[in-house]
Amino acid sequence: MSSKAINWMDERSILHCITCGAQIIDSGTYCTSCETPIQVSRSVANRNTPARLISVLGASGAGKTVYLGMLLDMLNKGTGGLRGLPNGAFSLGVQEQTITALENRRFPEKTPSEADHWQWVHCETFDEKSPKRKIDLITPDLAGEALALELEKSNTFPTIRTMLRNVEGVVILFDSERVKVAPRSEDIFGVKLVSYLADVNQRPTKERRNKIRLPMSFVFTKADVCADAEDDPQHFAKTHLPGLLQFCERRFERFEFFAASVVGGSTALTDNYGAQIQIPLHVQPRCIVEPLHWVMRQMDKRLWKGVI
Amino acid sequence: MFGGESKAAVVNSETGIQKSKDNPGSPKIHFCKLLNCENERPADSELKRLWKSVEQKMAVVPSGRVALQEIGVTVDESNRFSDSMRLQQSQVESFYMDKTAVTNADFLQFVKAGCYEDTQLWDQNIWSKVTQMVDQSGQPGPKFWHNGKPPRELMEHPVVGICWYEAKAYAQWVGKQLPTAGQWQRAATWHHTDQDEGSITKFTWGGIYETQYANAWASGIGSTAPVDEYYDGATPNGIFQLIGNTWEWIDGPFEFQNQPENQNDLVEIRGGAFDTYLDSQMTCQFRSGQSRSHRSPNLGFRCIVPVKNLHRP
Ligand SMILES: Nc1nc2c(ncn2[C@@H]2O[C@H](COP(=O)(O)OP(=O)(O)O)[C@@H](O)[C@H]2O)c(=O)[nH]1
Ligand SMILES: [Mg+2]
C-alpha cells in the first residue's frame, strides 16, 4: 500500500511523491499532481527507507494545531520511547509557535484559511526500540473546512483522497466538549470520515469479508475541560458516538479511543470588543504521544492470518 | 475553633506514629496538630515538648516583602494580548510552614477521624458537595484511594485528588491554614533577597532549572515522588518540594485582568507538578489556577501557621 520512495535516478533527480507516488522532477516546490511539498518527498528519498504515512485528521477547531505543535515538541525531546525530527520550516514553525504561545499563556493563532497551498507538517518518527523503522507523520494543515467538503463530495480535494488512500495509520481528533454538547453532529461527521476511509482503503472483492486493517486512534482533545472523556474515553465514545463505534466495529479491525489534553486548565478572558477568549493556564500534556505510538505498534504487528 | 486568628498551642498529634525499629513498616507522620487553647493553657513542660514537634515538622519563614506578579494577560488597544509585567508588593509576617506537603499517611488520619462527616469543618454552602468527595470505591476520601485508604506504597507521597475544600478542612482540623500567595512565595524566596524585588531568583535553589532538583515533566518520572525526596531542591530551612512534585492549593482566588465577571471559580495554585512541561511555569513566582472543586492527580497542599498565633513556650 505504501509508495516506495526511489533514490536519485539520474542527474535530473527524479523522485516519487510520497503521498501520491507520481514521478516528479526534483525542482519546484509542490508535486504537480497532488501538491505535496517536494521537499518532504526528497527527505524521505534521502533516507533510503520507504515512506510510511500516518496522518492526523480532525474538523476545524478540533485542536489539530495545538495537538500537533505539542506532539512535535515532545517527539523532538523524546517522550515515552518515541522520537521525532520535525522536517521543514512549516513543521518547525508549528512546533515553535505553539510552544511560544503556550509559554505566554495563549493558544496559537488559528490557521489562516486563504493560503493557496496547504502547509504540510512532516515529522520523521521512530520508536527508540527500533530506530531504523521510520514512520512519517504527515499532515496537511487543512485550511478551513477542506476535509468536511471532501467528505461531502469525494475528489473535491484530490490531495486528501490520495493521502488517505496511502496512509498506513490515522490519528483522528474530536473536540470532547463539542462531542458532549452536540454528540449527533459529531457522530455524523465521524461516520462520514471513517466510511470515507473504509471506501478508499477497501481491498479487492475477494478479501471483502475481512475487516480493514488500517489502525485508527480516536483522540478526544481538550479533555482537561471534559472529565467524562478523561475518565473513560471508551465509554465516552460508546455513549456519545454510537454510530461511529458501530461502523468501526463492523468494518475495521483495529481502533482505540484516547483522551488528550495539552493544558491543565483554561479560563476565559474578555477582549476589548467584549468577546471571550480562552487562555491556557499551565501546560500539562496528557496522552499526546500515546495515540500515535499505539498506531505505530499496530502497523508493526504482522496480523495476516494463516500466513507464516 | 482551631486556627484562624485564635491563639493556638502546639500538640504533637496523638496519632503521630514515628518510624522505629519496632515498627519499621509504618509510615512516618509528617504533621503535628495544633490545639486551640484560648481558655486553658497547657503546662509549660507540655508546651516545650510540643514546640519541639513544631520545630521538627515545620520551618520558620522570616517576615519580609514579596513581589507578586500580576497575573496574566492584558489586552491592548489593537486587541493584542501581552503579559502583564506589573508587580504587587506585599508584606508577609513570619510564619511556620510544613516542611513537606501533606502526605497520604497524614490525610488518612483526617479520614479515619471521620472528618468528612464533621459538619463543623465544612462551610455550610458546600455540605451537599462533601458527600460527593469520595474515592474509587465510593468511600469518603481522596479521589484515587480505594476503600477509604491510599495504596500502601504511596503512604509518604503527597496526598492528591483532593479539592480545595478538602485541603481547607484538613488545615482547619490540624489547627493551621493554607498559605496565601504571599506566604507561599515568601517561603520559596526569603533566602535569596530580603526584598524579593529587582532581580528575581526563579527556583528555590537558584536561577537555573535543574532536572534533578525537582520532580517535573523533564525528570521523566511521570508520577508523584515521596515528600522528603529532592533534598537539593529544598530551601535552606528545610522546606521540601515547593517546586515540582505537585501543585499546591493556595488560600486565595486566582484573579487577573479582563476577567469576565462572576465566572471565576478558580483559586490559585503554585509550584508546578511532576507533569509540568515548561520550567517557566514551575518557578517561585509563577501563578496558576484551578477550579475549587477540581480533584486531580497532580494537586496537593501544605499548611502554615502564623508565628503570632502560637503561644510562647
Ligand atoms: N482547554 C483546552 N483547550 C484547547 C486545547 N487544545 C486546543 N484548545 C482550544 O481549541 C482551540 C482550537 O485549537 P486549534 O489547535 O487551533 O484547532 P484546529 O482548528 O483543529 O487546528 C484553541 O484555540 C483552544 O482554545 C486543550 O488541550 N485544552
Ligand atoms: Mg489549526
CSV table of C-alpha atoms in Angstrom, one decimal, chain B residues 185-197 199-207 235-236 284-285:
chain,number,residue,atom,x,y,z
B,185,GLN,CA,6.2,32.9,47.6
B,186,ARG,CA,8.0,34.2,50.7
B,187,ALA,CA,8.7,30.7,51.9
B,188,ALA,CA,10.2,29.9,48.5
B,189,THR,CA,12.3,33.1,48.1
B,190,TRP,CA,13.1,34.6,51.5
B,191,HIS,CA,16.7,33.3,51.4
B,192,HIS,CA,17.5,34.9,48.1
B,193,THR,CA,16.9,38.6,48.9
B,194,ASP,CA,15.3,40.2,51.8
B,195,GLN,CA,13.1,42.2,49.5
B,196,ASP,CA,12.4,39.7,46.7
B,197,GLU,CA,12.5,42.7,44.4
B,199,SER,CA,16.4,40.5,40.2
B,200,ILE,CA,14.2,37.5,40.6
B,201,THR,CA,15.6,34.1,41.5
B,202,LYS,CA,13.3,31.7,39.8
B,203,PHE,CA,13.9,28.5,41.8
B,204,THR,CA,14.4,27.6,45.5
B,205,TRP,CA,17.9,26.5,44.7
B,206,GLY,CA,18.9,29.4,42.3
B,207,GLY,CA,18.3,30.9,38.9
B,235,THR,CA,15.1,25.7,50.9
B,236,PRO,CA,17.9,26.3,53.5
B,284,CYS,CA,8.7,30.6,42.7
B,285,GLN,CA,6.8,33.4,41.0
